[in-house]
């Protein structure tokens, strides 16, 4: 089964992938998991009618799972991880909170630099 994904086209170049990190994340996940897909490049300033019919909010990326279009790269990657567990791209639990542990220290350094 080939999944369908709609992603942002480059501004002024409708046949080139755009600079949307959310679209790129979904595409990279498909690539890394070797999941066959067909991509639709969407010009966000001139969205095709079929796209708005399946995705009224008009956001990208969206992937078609079992005849239902799903938006939001976090949700898409979660579904892909669930349906296609190998290779696992999930963050290991021991690293899941690394950013939350670093951020307070980073803020403290910035505050100290600002007071000098």
PDB file of C-alpha atoms in Angstrom:
ATOM      1  CA  UNK A   1       0.000   0.000   0.000  1.00  0.00           C
ATOM      2  CA  UNK A   2       1.311   3.436  -0.966  1.00  0.00           C
ATOM      3  CA  UNK A   3       0.558   6.302   1.401  1.00  0.00           C
ATOM      4  CA  UNK A   4      -0.375   9.722   0.056  1.00  0.00           C
ATOM      5  CA  UNK A   5       1.183  12.806   1.627  1.00  0.00           C
ATOM      6  CA  UNK A   6       0.565  16.461   0.850  1.00  0.00           C
ATOM      7  CA  UNK A   7       3.435  18.804   1.644  1.00  0.00           C
ATOM      8  CA  UNK A   8       4.413  22.412   1.041  1.00  0.00           C
ATOM      9  CA  UNK A   9       5.754  23.343  -2.382  1.00  0.00           C
ATOM     10  CA  UNK A  10       8.518  25.941  -2.642  1.00  0.00           C
ATOM     11  CA  UNK A  11       7.408  29.513  -3.190  1.00  0.00           C
ATOM     12  CA  UNK A  12       7.699  30.259  -6.904  1.00  0.00           C
ATOM     13  CA  UNK A  13       8.670  26.649  -7.714  1.00  0.00           C
ATOM     14  CA  UNK A  14       5.587  24.415  -7.537  1.00  0.00           C
ATOM     15  CA  UNK A  15       7.556  21.273  -8.461  1.00  0.00           C
ATOM     16  CA  UNK A  16      10.096  21.644  -5.625  1.00  0.00           C
ATOM     17  CA  UNK A  17       9.701  20.704  -1.959  1.00  0.00           C
ATOM     18  CA  UNK A  18       9.213  23.780   0.194  1.00  0.00           C
ATOM     19  CA  UNK A  19      10.902  24.924   3.369  1.00  0.00           C
ATOM     20  CA  UNK A  20       8.361  23.552   5.841  1.00  0.00           C
ATOM     21  CA  UNK A  21      10.101  21.632   8.657  1.00  0.00           C
ATOM     22  CA  UNK A  22       6.844  19.848   9.509  1.00  0.00           C
ATOM     23  CA  UNK A  23       6.472  18.523   5.967  1.00  0.00           C
ATOM     24  CA  UNK A  24      10.149  17.598   5.887  1.00  0.00           C
ATOM     25  CA  UNK A  25       9.849  15.725   9.191  1.00  0.00           C
ATOM     26  CA  UNK A  26       6.961  13.615   7.885  1.00  0.00           C
ATOM     27  CA  UNK A  27       8.787  12.902   4.615  1.00  0.00           C
ATOM     28  CA  UNK A  28      12.015  11.985   6.417  1.00  0.00           C
ATOM     29  CA  UNK A  29      10.081   9.560   8.611  1.00  0.00           C
ATOM     30  CA  UNK A  30       8.583   7.900   5.535  1.00  0.00           C
ATOM     31  CA  UNK A  31      12.020   7.685   3.934  1.00  0.00           C
ATOM     32  CA  UNK A  32      13.786   6.312   7.024  1.00  0.00           C
ATOM     33  CA  UNK A  33      11.118   3.665   7.510  1.00  0.00           C
ATOM     34  CA  UNK A  34      11.189   2.778   3.795  1.00  0.00           C
ATOM     35  CA  UNK A  35       7.444   3.297   3.498  1.00  0.00           C
ATOM     36  CA  UNK A  36       6.240   3.738  -0.089  1.00  0.00           C
ATOM     37  CA  UNK A  37       4.445   7.045  -0.627  1.00  0.00           C
ATOM     38  CA  UNK A  38       3.189   9.432  -3.265  1.00  0.00           C
ATOM     39  CA  UNK A  39       3.695  13.106  -2.510  1.00  0.00           C
ATOM     40  CA  UNK A  40       1.543  16.029  -3.574  1.00  0.00           C
ATOM     41  CA  UNK A  41       3.295  19.403  -3.558  1.00  0.00           C
ATOM     42  CA  UNK A  42       0.839  22.060  -2.420  1.00  0.00           C
ATOM     43  CA  UNK A  43       1.199  25.719  -3.328  1.00  0.00           C
ATOM     44  CA  UNK A  44       0.000  27.274  -0.057  1.00  0.00           C
ATOM     45  CA  UNK A  45      -0.945  30.560  -1.745  1.00  0.00           C
ATOM     46  CA  UNK A  46      -3.119  28.753  -4.323  1.00  0.00           C
ATOM     47  CA  UNK A  47      -4.374  25.552  -2.718  1.00  0.00           C
ATOM     48  CA  UNK A  48      -6.142  23.152  -5.083  1.00  0.00           C
ATOM     49  CA  UNK A  49      -9.838  22.546  -4.484  1.00  0.00           C
ATOM     50  CA  UNK A  50      -9.390  18.770  -3.939  1.00  0.00           C
ATOM     51  CA  UNK A  51      -6.893  19.548  -1.160  1.00  0.00           C
ATOM     52  CA  UNK A  52      -9.298  21.906   0.620  1.00  0.00           C
ATOM     53  CA  UNK A  53     -12.074  19.330   0.314  1.00  0.00           C
ATOM     54  CA  UNK A  54     -10.042  16.655   2.138  1.00  0.00           C
ATOM     55  CA  UNK A  55      -8.333  19.140   4.455  1.00  0.00           C
ATOM     56  CA  UNK A  56     -10.527  22.224   5.074  1.00  0.00           C
ATOM     57  CA  UNK A  57      -7.918  23.886   7.317  1.00  0.00           C
ATOM     58  CA  UNK A  58      -5.471  23.753   4.408  1.00  0.00           C
ATOM     59  CA  UNK A  59      -2.458  22.936   6.574  1.00  0.00           C
ATOM     60  CA  UNK A  60       0.459  20.731   5.589  1.00  0.00           C
ATOM     61  CA  UNK A  61       1.566  18.068   5.987  1.00  0.00           C
ATOM     62  CA  UNK A  62      -1.382  15.708   5.753  1.00  0.00           C
ATOM     63  CA  UNK A  63      -1.200  11.966   5.153  1.00  0.00           C
ATOM     64  CA  UNK A  64      -3.970   9.662   4.004  1.00  0.00           C
ATOM     65  CA  UNK A  65      -4.316   6.681   6.361  1.00  0.00           C
ATOM     66  CA  UNK A  66      -7.097   4.183   5.573  1.00  0.00           C
ATOM     67  CA  UNK A  67      -9.153   6.690   3.537  1.00  0.00           C
ATOM     68  CA  UNK A  68      -8.810   9.397   6.209  1.00  0.00           C
ATOM     69  CA  UNK A  69      -6.547  12.432   5.876  1.00  0.00           C
ATOM     70  CA  UNK A  70      -4.588  13.184   9.050  1.00  0.00           C
ATOM     71  CA  UNK A  71      -2.872  16.502   9.741  1.00  0.00           C
ATOM     72  CA  UNK A  72      -0.124  17.541  12.198  1.00  0.00           C
ATOM     73  CA  UNK A  73       3.391  16.179  11.876  1.00  0.00           C
ATOM     74  CA  UNK A  74       3.450  14.962  15.511  1.00  0.00           C
ATOM     75  CA  UNK A  75       0.287  12.927  14.954  1.00  0.00           C
ATOM     76  CA  UNK A  76       1.508  11.674  11.573  1.00  0.00           C
ATOM     77  CA  UNK A  77       4.890  10.553  12.930  1.00  0.00           C
ATOM     78  CA  UNK A  78       3.147   8.877  15.892  1.00  0.00           C
ATOM     79  CA  UNK A  79       0.847   6.913  13.591  1.00  0.00           C
ATOM     80  CA  UNK A  80       3.754   5.936  11.340  1.00  0.00           C
ATOM     81  CA  UNK A  81       5.732   4.749  14.374  1.00  0.00           C
ATOM     82  CA  UNK A  82       2.739   2.715  15.553  1.00  0.00           C
ATOM     83  CA  UNK A  83       1.885   1.170  12.171  1.00  0.00           C
ATOM     84  CA  UNK A  84       5.504   0.679  11.074  1.00  0.00           C
ATOM     85  CA  UNK A  85       7.543   0.100  14.253  1.00  0.00           C
ATOM     86  CA  UNK A  86      10.758  -0.902  12.474  1.00  0.00           C
ATOM     87  CA  UNK A  87      13.111   0.792  12.417  1.00  0.00           C
ATOM     88  CA  UNK A  88      12.083   2.631  15.545  1.00  0.00           C
ATOM     89  CA  UNK A  89      12.580   6.370  15.344  1.00  0.00           C
ATOM     90  CA  UNK A  90      11.023   7.072  18.739  1.00  0.00           C
ATOM     91  CA  UNK A  91      13.082   8.950  21.286  1.00  0.00           C
ATOM     92  CA  UNK A  92      14.268   6.520  23.965  1.00  0.00           C
ATOM     93  CA  UNK A  93      12.583   7.282  27.328  1.00  0.00           C
ATOM     94  CA  UNK A  94      15.918   8.036  29.003  1.00  0.00           C
ATOM     95  CA  UNK A  95      16.426  10.937  26.564  1.00  0.00           C
ATOM     96  CA  UNK A  96      12.842  12.195  26.333  1.00  0.00           C
ATOM     97  CA  UNK A  97      13.291  14.873  29.006  1.00  0.00           C
ATOM     98  CA  UNK A  98      16.810  16.028  28.091  1.00  0.00           C
ATOM     99  CA  UNK A  99      15.593  19.346  26.673  1.00  0.00           C
ATOM    100  CA  UNK A 100      13.452  20.097  29.708  1.00  0.00           C
ATOM    101  CA  UNK A 101      16.480  19.563  31.953  1.00  0.00           C
ATOM    102  CA  UNK A 102      18.742  21.809  29.876  1.00  0.00           C
ATOM    103  CA  UNK A 103      16.323  24.702  29.347  1.00  0.00           C
ATOM    104  CA  UNK A 104      16.290  26.037  32.962  1.00  0.00           C
ATOM    105  CA  UNK A 105      20.109  26.100  32.990  1.00  0.00           C
ATOM    106  CA  UNK A 106      20.139  27.898  29.641  1.00  0.00           C
ATOM    107  CA  UNK A 107      17.699  30.527  30.927  1.00  0.00           C
ATOM    108  CA  UNK A 108      19.869  31.038  34.030  1.00  0.00           C
ATOM    109  CA  UNK A 109      22.970  31.648  31.877  1.00  0.00           C
ATOM    110  CA  UNK A 110      21.077  34.178  29.757  1.00  0.00           C
ATOM    111  CA  UNK A 111      19.777  35.969  32.821  1.00  0.00           C
ATOM    112  CA  UNK A 112      23.271  36.137  34.328  1.00  0.00           C
ATOM    113  CA  UNK A 113      24.695  37.529  31.076  1.00  0.00           C
ATOM    114  CA  UNK A 114      21.929  40.102  30.899  1.00  0.00           C
ATOM    115  CA  UNK A 115      22.679  41.427  34.372  1.00  0.00           C
ATOM    116  CA  UNK A 116      26.343  42.121  33.595  1.00  0.00           C
TER     117      UNK A 116
END
